[in-house]
Amino acid sequence: MLSTLRVKNLALVEQARVEFAPGLNVITGETGAGKSVLIGALNMLLGARADKSLIRAGEDACGAEAAFRLADSSAVDEILERYGLEACTDGQLIIRRIIRASGSSQNLVNDQAVTLQVLEELGELLVDMHGPHDHQSLLNPQFQLDLLDAFGHLWTARSACEKIFSEWKALEARKAELEGGGGDVAGQIDLLSWRVREIEQAAPEEGEEERITEEHRLAGNAQHILELAGRVLGGLTEGEGSAFDGMVAAQKGLEELARLVPEAETWRGEVRETAVRIQEVSAQIHELADRVEADPARLEWLDNRLAEYQKLKRKYGGSVAEVLKVLEESRARLRDLETRGGRLKEIEAAIRDVERRFRDQALRLREGRAKAAGGLASAITDEIQALGFAHGSFSVGLNESEPCASGMDAVEFGFAPNVGEPSRPLRAIASSGEISRVMLATKAVLAGHDRIPVMIFDEIDANVGGEMGTAVGRKLAEVAENHQVICITHLPQVAVFGRHHLAVRKSVRGERTVTEVEPLAEPARVEEVARMLGGRDLTSVALKHAREMLAGVPRA
């Protein structure tokens, strides 16, 4: 169950700590007081999108925190462990969310950072939320099918159907891919073969273009390089009066000078190092000269090879890496086309097999749905009769449909509110009040078929009143015998059934509007019910009536 909800700086709520009880919790308050903020905070905690517009004016951040006490946390623990999070301790689950004005946010489960995906998955396990307009979803055929499958415990059979259908569609997509890409397969094979042959014959290699570009630069200037190298070598080591000869002579002179001037020994060492460096440079120039060859045939080959690289890059990409990538892709596509016929036959055989398996599973699912349809119709009929349709009846029609992930069935809910009237599709009912009561009846039936611990109804009693309000309150109290129910209501006939009553008040403090949540006990609860009966003026008649209403109902 949801035990505590904390809200801070969210919309009009500066700070609130709300304690919930088992059974039926009712939330009341005047229109605009901020009741929806509490539901909004819960929605936010369970993965709904939220942004900084929710932050109370003048504040840097808003936040909410919900504490759940779980009798069985195994399903929640399974989700947490799947995301690498620690499991609950003693069935305690605390979800916290902070939205900052800077645009950043923080999501925490038991003080562990999580994504919105985790919050959404936890929300689906923990809370069944019914908003003011959610009863319209009851008119959706897919929603009706979901309800039938939930009632009939058919999710395992349906999941099997979905898995086979997904396999079927994947095979058909693969077949379409093989059949696509243009009808001229032979032409594509010729083009790709020629492209592969052209690139393979050229045999481009990573790094080769850079190497031959350098060699081409040297070969193209070979004569001039050799002339310059000879001139430099003559000056350094090989010519008469070369620098090296001068260094040798200088060393001898400094050797004699050092006998008279000791510091000259240092100079002699420096000159010797210079001579060694001159020899090293000469050796490097010799190496360069050996690499340079004035060979017209080699230069022509280099010209042609570089032109070949330029041609490949113009046609297949701006770099050798791109050309090689085109080669690999073309080889793969060519293999694909050349083996297409055989693979098409294999896929077509696989499609026939998976279609047969799908239809077999869909028919088994249909049998389960047909059995469940009568039971669901009977159960909802009982519930709607308790909600004021004394002679109403509910039907569940099952029709064949085109194959889809959920099988081959379409469901149509029908409703006849009075004796002698034919059942009409639920979508043909104009009254939102009638649809709301049918939705409540459906929720009441399915409440016994799920393990979701918390059910929240935001104005499920809209467009009903009087005796119908009492019927709605009684039905909510029945649902609350097996679930924790939180209900926002404007009807005193519903409010009096609550085991725990919370009132939302709006007031002006200083120059700011604030919303506060107050748990009600006698006599404040009598006054709140009286206000709901007769407005702000609490007359003795209204107070007496409120006391009588509270005394006259059992509370879940």
Coordinates of C-alpha atoms in Angstrom, one line a residue:
M1 CA 0.0 0.0 0.0
L2 CA 0.9 3.6 -0.4
S3 CA 1.7 4.8 3.2
T4 CA 3.1 8.3 2.7
L5 CA 3.2 11.0 0.0
R6 CA 5.5 14.0 0.5
V7 CA 5.2 17.1 -1.8
K8 CA 7.4 20.2 -1.8
N9 CA 7.2 23.3 -3.9
L10 CA 5.0 21.7 -6.5
A11 CA 2.4 24.1 -8.1
L12 CA 0.5 25.6 -5.1
V13 CA 1.8 23.2 -2.5
E14 CA 4.6 24.6 -0.5
Q15 CA 5.1 21.5 1.6
A16 CA 2.8 18.6 2.5
R17 CA 3.1 15.3 4.1
V18 CA 0.1 13.0 3.5
E19 CA -0.5 9.8 5.3
F20 CA -2.7 7.2 3.7
A21 CA -4.5 4.2 5.3
P22 CA -5.5 0.8 4.1
G23 CA -8.9 0.5 2.5
L24 CA -10.8 3.5 1.1
N25 CA -9.1 6.9 1.3
V26 CA -11.2 9.9 0.1
I27 CA -9.8 13.3 -0.8
T28 CA -12.2 16.3 -0.9
G29 CA -12.0 20.0 -1.3
E30 CA -13.4 22.9 -3.2
T31 CA -12.8 23.1 -7.0
G32 CA -9.4 24.6 -7.6
A33 CA -8.1 23.9 -4.1
G34 CA -5.3 21.7 -5.6
K35 CA -6.5 18.1 -5.2
S36 CA -5.2 17.2 -8.6
V37 CA -1.7 18.3 -7.4
L38 CA -1.5 15.2 -5.2
I39 CA -2.4 12.9 -8.1
G40 CA 0.0 14.8 -10.4
A41 CA 2.8 14.2 -7.8
L42 CA 2.0 10.5 -7.8
N43 CA 2.0 10.4 -11.6
M44 CA 5.3 12.2 -11.7
L45 CA 6.8 9.6 -9.3
L46 CA 5.6 6.8 -11.4
G47 CA 7.3 8.0 -14.6
A48 CA 5.1 10.7 -16.1
R49 CA 7.0 13.5 -17.9
A50 CA 7.6 16.5 -15.8
D51 CA 9.4 19.8 -16.3
K52 CA 10.3 23.0 -14.5
S53 CA 6.9 24.6 -15.1
L54 CA 5.6 22.5 -12.1
I55 CA 8.0 24.4 -9.7
R56 CA 6.3 26.7 -7.3
A57 CA 6.9 30.4 -8.3
G58 CA 10.1 31.7 -6.7
E59 CA 11.6 28.3 -5.9
D60 CA 14.7 26.6 -7.4
A61 CA 13.2 23.0 -7.4
C62 CA 10.2 20.9 -6.6
G63 CA 10.0 17.3 -5.5
A64 CA 7.8 14.5 -4.4
E65 CA 8.4 11.3 -2.5
A66 CA 6.2 8.2 -2.0
A67 CA 6.7 5.4 0.5
F68 CA 5.1 2.0 -0.2
R69 CA 4.8 -0.9 2.2
L70 CA 4.6 -4.1 0.2
A71 CA 3.3 -7.4 1.7
D72 CA 5.1 -9.2 -1.2
S73 CA 7.9 -7.3 -2.9
S74 CA 9.1 -10.1 -5.2
A75 CA 7.8 -8.6 -8.4
V76 CA 9.2 -5.2 -7.5
D77 CA 12.5 -6.8 -6.5
E78 CA 12.7 -8.6 -9.9
I79 CA 12.5 -5.2 -11.7
L80 CA 15.1 -3.6 -9.4
E81 CA 17.5 -6.6 -9.8
R82 CA 17.1 -6.5 -13.6
Y83 CA 18.4 -2.9 -13.6
G84 CA 21.3 -3.8 -11.2
L85 CA 19.6 -2.2 -8.1
E86 CA 19.3 -3.5 -4.6
A87 CA 16.1 -5.2 -3.6
C88 CA 13.6 -3.8 -1.1
T89 CA 14.4 -4.2 2.6
D90 CA 11.4 -5.4 4.7
G91 CA 9.0 -4.6 1.9
Q92 CA 9.8 -0.9 2.0
L93 CA 10.0 1.0 -1.3
I94 CA 10.7 4.7 -1.4
I95 CA 10.5 6.6 -4.7
R96 CA 11.7 10.2 -4.9
R97 CA 11.9 12.7 -7.8
I98 CA 13.3 16.2 -7.9
I99 CA 12.8 18.6 -10.8
R100 CA 15.2 21.7 -10.8
A101 CA 14.7 25.1 -12.4
S102 CA 18.0 24.6 -14.2
G103 CA 16.3 21.8 -16.2
S104 CA 18.0 18.9 -14.5
S105 CA 16.2 16.2 -12.6
Q106 CA 16.9 13.3 -10.3
N107 CA 15.0 10.0 -9.9
L108 CA 15.7 7.8 -6.9
V109 CA 14.4 4.4 -5.8
N110 CA 15.5 3.5 -2.3
D111 CA 18.2 6.2 -2.7
Q112 CA 19.5 4.6 -5.9
A113 CA 19.5 6.7 -9.1
V114 CA 17.2 5.3 -11.8
T115 CA 15.8 6.2 -15.2
L116 CA 12.2 7.1 -16.0
Q117 CA 11.8 3.6 -17.6
V118 CA 12.3 2.0 -14.1
L119 CA 9.7 4.3 -12.6
E120 CA 7.2 3.5 -15.3
E121 CA 7.7 -0.3 -14.8
L122 CA 7.3 0.1 -11.1
G123 CA 4.2 2.2 -11.6
E124 CA 2.6 -0.5 -13.7
L125 CA 3.0 -2.9 -10.8
L126 CA 2.1 -0.6 -8.0
V127 CA -0.8 1.7 -9.0
D128 CA -3.8 1.5 -11.3
M129 CA -4.6 5.2 -12.0
H130 CA -8.0 6.2 -13.3
G131 CA -8.3 9.9 -14.3
P132 CA -11.3 12.1 -15.1
H133 CA -11.3 11.2 -18.8
D134 CA -9.9 7.6 -18.7
H135 CA -13.4 6.1 -18.9
Q136 CA -13.2 7.0 -22.6
S137 CA -10.6 4.3 -23.0
L138 CA -13.3 1.8 -22.3
L139 CA -14.7 2.6 -25.8
N140 CA -11.4 1.6 -27.4
P141 CA -11.6 -1.9 -28.9
Q142 CA -8.0 -2.7 -28.0
F143 CA -8.6 -1.7 -24.4
Q144 CA -11.7 -4.0 -24.3
L145 CA -9.6 -6.9 -25.7
D146 CA -7.0 -6.2 -22.9
L147 CA -9.7 -6.3 -20.3
L148 CA -11.1 -9.6 -21.6
D149 CA -7.6 -11.2 -21.6
A150 CA -6.9 -9.9 -18.1
F151 CA -10.2 -11.4 -16.9
G152 CA -9.5 -14.7 -18.6
H153 CA -5.9 -14.9 -17.4
L154 CA -4.9 -15.2 -21.0
W155 CA -1.7 -13.1 -21.0
T156 CA 0.6 -16.1 -21.3
A157 CA -1.3 -17.4 -24.4
R158 CA -1.4 -13.9 -25.8
S159 CA 2.3 -13.3 -25.2
A160 CA 3.0 -16.5 -27.2
C161 CA 0.8 -15.2 -30.0
E162 CA 2.7 -11.9 -30.0
K163 CA 6.1 -13.6 -30.1
I164 CA 5.1 -15.8 -33.1
F165 CA 3.5 -12.8 -34.9
S166 CA 6.7 -10.8 -34.4
E167 CA 8.7 -13.7 -35.9
W168 CA 6.2 -13.8 -38.9
K169 CA 6.5 -10.1 -39.6
A170 CA 10.3 -10.2 -39.3
L171 CA 10.4 -13.0 -41.9
E172 CA 8.1 -11.1 -44.2
A173 CA 10.2 -8.0 -43.9
R174 CA 13.3 -10.0 -44.8
K175 CA 11.5 -11.4 -47.8
A176 CA 10.5 -7.9 -48.9
E177 CA 14.1 -6.8 -48.5
L178 CA 15.3 -9.6 -50.7
E179 CA 12.7 -8.9 -53.3
G180 CA 13.3 -5.2 -53.1
G181 CA 16.2 -3.1 -54.4
G182 CA 14.9 -3.0 -58.0
G183 CA 13.7 -5.6 -60.3
D184 CA 16.9 -5.8 -62.5
V185 CA 18.8 -8.2 -60.4
A186 CA 21.0 -9.3 -63.3
G187 CA 21.9 -5.7 -64.0
Q188 CA 22.8 -5.1 -60.3
I189 CA 25.0 -8.2 -60.4
D190 CA 26.8 -7.0 -63.5
L191 CA 27.4 -3.5 -62.0
L192 CA 28.6 -4.8 -58.7
S193 CA 30.9 -7.4 -60.3
W194 CA 32.5 -4.7 -62.5
R195 CA 33.0 -2.4 -59.5
V196 CA 34.6 -5.2 -57.4
R197 CA 36.8 -6.2 -60.3
E198 CA 37.9 -2.6 -60.9
I199 CA 38.9 -2.0 -57.3
E200 CA 40.5 -5.5 -56.8
Q201 CA 42.6 -5.0 -59.9
A202 CA 43.8 -1.7 -58.7
A203 CA 44.6 -3.3 -55.3
P204 CA 44.6 -0.2 -53.2
E205 CA 46.3 -0.4 -49.8
E206 CA 46.1 1.8 -46.7
G207 CA 49.3 3.9 -46.6
E208 CA 50.5 3.1 -50.1
E209 CA 49.3 6.4 -51.6
E210 CA 51.3 8.4 -49.0
R211 CA 54.5 6.3 -49.6
I212 CA 54.4 6.6 -53.4
T213 CA 53.6 10.3 -53.2
E214 CA 56.8 10.9 -51.3
E215 CA 58.7 8.7 -53.7
H216 CA 57.2 10.6 -56.6
R217 CA 58.3 13.9 -55.2
L218 CA 61.9 12.6 -54.9
A219 CA 61.9 10.9 -58.3
G220 CA 60.5 14.0 -60.1
N221 CA 63.4 16.1 -58.7
A222 CA 66.1 13.4 -58.8
Q223 CA 68.7 15.1 -60.9
H224 CA 68.5 18.3 -59.0
I225 CA 68.6 16.5 -55.6
L226 CA 71.7 14.6 -56.7
E227 CA 73.5 17.7 -57.8
L228 CA 72.7 19.5 -54.6
A229 CA 73.7 16.5 -52.5
G230 CA 77.1 16.3 -54.3
R231 CA 77.7 20.0 -53.8
V232 CA 76.9 19.7 -50.1
L233 CA 79.0 16.6 -49.6
G234 CA 81.9 18.4 -51.3
G235 CA 81.6 21.2 -48.8
L236 CA 81.2 19.0 -45.8
T237 CA 83.6 16.1 -46.2
E238 CA 84.6 15.2 -49.7
G239 CA 86.0 18.4 -51.4
E240 CA 89.4 19.9 -51.1
G241 CA 89.4 22.2 -48.1
S242 CA 86.1 20.6 -46.8
A243 CA 84.6 21.6 -43.5
F244 CA 85.6 18.2 -42.0
D245 CA 89.2 18.7 -43.0
G246 CA 89.1 22.1 -41.3
M247 CA 87.7 20.6 -38.2
V248 CA 90.5 18.0 -38.1
A249 CA 93.2 20.8 -38.5
A250 CA 91.5 22.9 -35.8
Q251 CA 91.5 20.0 -33.4
K252 CA 95.3 19.6 -33.8
G253 CA 95.9 23.3 -33.2
L254 CA 93.7 23.3 -30.1
E255 CA 95.6 20.3 -28.8
E256 CA 98.8 22.2 -28.9
L257 CA 97.1 25.3 -27.5
A258 CA 95.7 23.3 -24.6
R259 CA 99.3 22.6 -23.4
L260 CA 99.6 26.3 -22.8
V261 CA 96.0 27.3 -22.1
P262 CA 94.1 24.6 -20.3
E263 CA 90.7 25.9 -21.1
A264 CA 91.4 25.2 -24.8
E265 CA 90.8 21.6 -24.1
T266 CA 87.1 22.4 -23.7
W267 CA 87.1 24.1 -27.1
R268 CA 88.9 21.1 -28.7
G269 CA 86.1 18.8 -27.4
E270 CA 83.4 21.1 -28.9
V271 CA 85.2 21.1 -32.3
R272 CA 85.5 17.3 -32.2
E273 CA 81.7 17.0 -31.6
T274 CA 81.1 19.3 -34.5
A275 CA 83.3 17.1 -36.7
V276 CA 81.3 14.1 -35.7
R277 CA 78.1 15.8 -36.5
I278 CA 79.4 16.8 -39.9
Q279 CA 80.2 13.1 -40.6
E280 CA 76.6 12.1 -39.5
V281 CA 75.0 14.7 -41.8
S282 CA 77.2 13.5 -44.7
A283 CA 76.1 9.9 -44.1
Q284 CA 72.4 11.0 -44.1
I285 CA 73.0 12.8 -47.4
H286 CA 74.6 9.7 -48.9
E287 CA 71.5 7.7 -47.8
L288 CA 69.3 10.2 -49.5
A289 CA 71.4 10.0 -52.7
D290 CA 71.1 6.2 -52.7
R291 CA 67.3 6.4 -52.5
V292 CA 67.0 8.9 -55.3
E293 CA 67.2 7.4 -58.7
A294 CA 66.8 9.2 -62.0
D295 CA 64.8 6.4 -63.6
P296 CA 62.2 7.7 -66.2
A297 CA 60.4 4.3 -66.2
R298 CA 60.0 4.3 -62.4
L299 CA 58.7 7.9 -62.5
E300 CA 56.1 6.9 -65.2
W301 CA 54.9 4.0 -63.0
L302 CA 54.5 6.3 -60.1
D303 CA 52.6 8.8 -62.2
N304 CA 50.2 6.1 -63.3
R305 CA 49.8 4.6 -59.8
L306 CA 48.9 8.0 -58.3
A307 CA 46.4 8.7 -61.2
E308 CA 44.9 5.3 -60.4
Y309 CA 44.4 6.3 -56.8
Q310 CA 42.8 9.7 -57.8
K311 CA 40.4 7.9 -60.1
L312 CA 39.3 5.5 -57.4
K313 CA 38.8 8.3 -54.9
R314 CA 36.7 10.3 -57.4
K315 CA 34.4 7.4 -58.1
Y316 CA 34.1 5.7 -54.7
G317 CA 35.0 8.2 -52.0
G318 CA 37.4 10.9 -50.9
S319 CA 39.9 8.5 -49.3
V320 CA 41.4 5.1 -49.7
A321 CA 39.5 4.0 -46.6
E322 CA 36.2 4.9 -48.3
V323 CA 37.3 3.0 -51.4
L324 CA 38.0 -0.1 -49.4
K325 CA 34.7 0.3 -47.6
V326 CA 32.9 0.4 -50.9
L327 CA 34.7 -2.7 -52.0
E328 CA 33.6 -4.7 -48.9
E329 CA 30.0 -3.5 -49.2
S330 CA 29.9 -4.3 -52.9
R331 CA 31.3 -7.8 -52.2
A332 CA 28.7 -8.4 -49.5
R333 CA 25.8 -7.1 -51.7
L334 CA 27.0 -9.2 -54.6
R335 CA 27.1 -12.4 -52.5
D336 CA 23.6 -11.4 -51.3
L337 CA 22.2 -11.1 -54.8
E338 CA 23.9 -14.2 -56.1
T339 CA 22.4 -16.4 -53.3
R340 CA 19.1 -14.5 -53.2
G341 CA 17.0 -17.2 -55.0
G342 CA 17.9 -20.0 -52.6
R343 CA 17.4 -17.8 -49.6
L344 CA 14.0 -16.6 -50.8
K345 CA 12.8 -20.2 -51.0
E346 CA 14.1 -20.9 -47.5
I347 CA 12.3 -17.8 -46.1
E348 CA 9.1 -18.6 -48.0
A349 CA 9.1 -22.0 -46.4
A350 CA 9.8 -20.5 -43.0
I351 CA 6.9 -18.0 -43.5
R352 CA 4.5 -20.8 -44.2
D353 CA 5.5 -22.6 -41.1
V354 CA 5.3 -19.6 -38.8
E355 CA 1.9 -18.6 -40.2
R356 CA 0.6 -22.0 -39.4
R357 CA 2.0 -21.9 -35.9
F358 CA 0.5 -18.4 -35.4
R359 CA -3.0 -19.4 -36.6
D360 CA -2.9 -22.5 -34.3
Q361 CA -2.0 -20.3 -31.3
A362 CA -4.5 -17.6 -32.2
L363 CA -7.3 -20.2 -32.4
R364 CA -6.3 -21.6 -29.0
L365 CA -6.4 -18.0 -27.7
R366 CA -9.8 -17.5 -29.3
E367 CA -11.1 -20.5 -27.4
G368 CA -9.9 -19.0 -24.1
R369 CA -11.5 -15.7 -25.0
A370 CA -14.8 -17.3 -25.9
K371 CA -14.9 -19.0 -22.5
A372 CA -13.9 -15.8 -20.6
A373 CA -16.4 -13.6 -22.5
G374 CA -19.5 -15.1 -20.9
G375 CA -18.0 -14.9 -17.4
L376 CA -16.9 -11.3 -17.9
A377 CA -20.3 -10.2 -19.2
S378 CA -22.1 -11.9 -16.3
A379 CA -19.7 -10.4 -13.7
I380 CA -20.0 -6.8 -15.1
T381 CA -23.8 -7.2 -15.4
D382 CA -23.9 -7.9 -11.7
E383 CA -21.8 -4.9 -10.9
I384 CA -23.7 -2.4 -13.1
Q385 CA -27.0 -3.5 -11.6
A386 CA -25.5 -2.7 -8.2
L387 CA -24.6 0.7 -9.6
G388 CA -28.1 1.8 -10.4
F389 CA -28.9 -0.1 -13.6
A390 CA -31.3 -2.5 -11.9
H391 CA -32.3 -4.2 -15.2
G392 CA -29.2 -3.4 -17.2
S393 CA -27.1 -6.0 -18.9
F394 CA -23.6 -6.2 -20.4
S395 CA -22.4 -8.3 -23.3
V396 CA -19.0 -9.2 -24.7
G397 CA -19.0 -9.9 -28.4
L398 CA -16.1 -11.7 -30.1
N399 CA -15.6 -11.4 -33.8
E400 CA -12.9 -12.6 -36.2
S401 CA -10.3 -10.0 -37.3
E402 CA -7.3 -9.8 -39.5
P403 CA -4.2 -11.4 -37.9
C404 CA -2.3 -9.0 -35.6
A405 CA 0.0 -9.3 -32.6
S406 CA -2.9 -9.9 -30.2
G407 CA -4.4 -12.7 -32.3
M408 CA -7.3 -12.8 -34.8
D409 CA -10.1 -11.5 -32.6
A410 CA -12.0 -8.2 -32.2
V411 CA -14.0 -7.5 -29.1
E412 CA -17.1 -5.3 -28.8
F413 CA -18.5 -4.5 -25.4
G414 CA -22.3 -4.0 -25.5
F415 CA -24.7 -2.4 -23.0
A416 CA -28.4 -2.4 -22.5
P417 CA -29.4 -0.1 -19.6
N418 CA -33.1 -1.1 -19.5
V419 CA -35.4 -4.1 -19.9
G420 CA -36.5 -4.8 -23.4
E421 CA -33.7 -2.7 -25.0
P422 CA -31.3 -4.4 -27.3
S423 CA -27.6 -4.4 -26.4
R424 CA -25.8 -1.6 -28.2
P425 CA -22.1 -1.1 -28.6
L426 CA -20.7 0.8 -25.6
R427 CA -19.3 3.4 -27.9
A428 CA -22.8 4.3 -28.9
I429 CA -23.7 5.4 -25.3
A430 CA -23.8 9.2 -25.1
S431 CA -23.9 9.7 -21.4
S432 CA -20.5 10.0 -19.7
G433 CA -22.1 9.3 -16.4
E434 CA -23.3 5.9 -17.7
I435 CA -19.9 5.1 -19.1
S436 CA -18.2 6.1 -15.8
R437 CA -20.3 3.7 -13.9
V438 CA -19.7 0.9 -16.4
M439 CA -15.9 1.6 -16.0
L440 CA -16.2 1.4 -12.3
A441 CA -18.1 -1.9 -12.6
T442 CA -15.3 -3.2 -14.9
K443 CA -12.6 -2.1 -12.4
A444 CA -14.5 -3.8 -9.6
V445 CA -14.6 -7.1 -11.5
L446 CA -11.0 -6.9 -12.6
A447 CA -9.8 -5.9 -9.1
G448 CA -10.2 -9.6 -8.1
H449 CA -8.0 -10.7 -11.0
D450 CA -4.9 -8.5 -10.5
R451 CA -2.2 -8.0 -7.9
I452 CA -1.9 -4.2 -8.2
P453 CA -2.1 -3.0 -4.6
V454 CA -3.2 0.6 -5.1
M455 CA -6.2 1.9 -7.2
I456 CA -6.6 5.6 -7.6
F457 CA -9.9 7.1 -8.9
D458 CA -9.9 10.8 -9.8
E459 CA -13.5 11.9 -10.0
I460 CA -14.9 8.5 -11.1
D461 CA -18.2 9.9 -9.8
A462 CA -18.4 12.7 -12.3
N463 CA -21.9 13.3 -13.7
V464 CA -23.6 11.2 -11.1
G465 CA -25.3 12.1 -7.9
G466 CA -27.9 11.3 -5.3
E467 CA -28.6 7.6 -5.0
M468 CA -26.2 6.8 -7.8
G469 CA -23.5 8.6 -5.8
T470 CA -24.3 6.3 -2.8
A471 CA -24.0 3.3 -5.1
V472 CA -20.7 4.4 -6.4
G473 CA -19.4 5.0 -2.9
R474 CA -20.6 1.5 -1.8
K475 CA -18.9 -0.1 -4.8
L476 CA -15.6 1.7 -4.1
A477 CA -15.8 0.5 -0.5
E478 CA -16.2 -3.1 -1.8
V479 CA -13.2 -2.8 -4.1
A480 CA -11.3 -1.4 -1.1
E481 CA -11.8 -4.6 0.8
N482 CA -9.0 -6.2 -1.3
H483 CA -7.1 -3.1 -2.5
Q484 CA -6.0 0.2 -1.1
V485 CA -8.3 2.8 -2.9
I486 CA -7.6 6.5 -3.1
C487 CA -10.6 8.5 -4.5
I488 CA -10.9 12.2 -5.3
T489 CA -14.6 13.1 -5.1
H490 CA -17.0 16.0 -5.0
L491 CA -19.9 13.9 -3.8
P492 CA -20.7 13.6 -0.1
Q493 CA -22.4 10.3 -0.8
V494 CA -19.0 8.9 -1.8
A495 CA -16.9 10.7 0.8
V496 CA -18.8 9.2 3.7
F497 CA -17.7 5.7 2.8
G498 CA -14.0 6.6 3.3
R499 CA -12.1 4.9 6.1
H500 CA -9.6 7.9 5.9
H501 CA -10.7 11.4 4.9
L502 CA -8.3 14.1 3.6
A503 CA -9.4 17.6 2.9
V504 CA -7.4 19.9 0.5
R505 CA -7.6 23.6 1.5
K506 CA -6.5 26.7 -0.5
S507 CA -5.7 29.9 1.4
V508 CA -3.8 33.1 1.1
R509 CA -0.7 33.4 3.4
G510 CA 0.8 36.9 3.1
E511 CA 0.8 37.5 -0.6
R512 CA 1.0 33.9 -1.6
T513 CA -1.7 31.3 -2.4
V514 CA -0.9 28.0 -0.7
T515 CA -2.5 24.5 -0.7
E516 CA -2.6 22.4 2.4
V517 CA -3.8 18.8 3.1
E518 CA -5.5 18.1 6.4
P519 CA -6.6 14.6 7.7
L520 CA -10.1 14.9 9.1
A521 CA -11.6 13.4 12.2
E522 CA -14.7 14.2 14.1
P523 CA -16.1 16.9 14.1
A524 CA -14.1 18.3 11.2
R525 CA -15.2 15.5 9.0
V526 CA -18.9 16.3 9.7
E527 CA -18.3 19.9 8.8
E528 CA -16.5 18.9 5.5
V529 CA -19.4 16.6 4.5
A530 CA -21.9 19.4 5.4
R531 CA -19.9 21.8 3.2
M532 CA -20.2 19.3 0.4
L533 CA -23.9 19.1 1.0
G534 CA -24.8 22.7 1.3
G535 CA -21.9 25.0 0.5
R536 CA -19.8 27.3 2.8
D537 CA -22.7 28.1 5.1
L538 CA -22.8 25.2 7.6
T539 CA -26.5 25.1 8.7
S540 CA -27.7 22.9 11.5
V541 CA -29.7 21.0 8.9
A542 CA -26.6 20.3 6.8
L543 CA -24.6 19.3 9.9
K544 CA -27.4 17.0 11.1
H545 CA -27.6 15.4 7.6
A546 CA -23.8 14.9 7.5
R547 CA -23.8 13.2 10.8
E548 CA -26.6 10.9 9.7
M549 CA -24.8 10.0 6.5
L550 CA -21.5 9.2 8.3
A551 CA -23.3 7.1 10.8
G552 CA -25.3 5.2 8.2
V553 CA -22.5 3.6 6.1
P554 CA -19.8 1.0 6.7
R555 CA -16.3 2.1 5.9
A556 CA -13.7 0.0 4.1

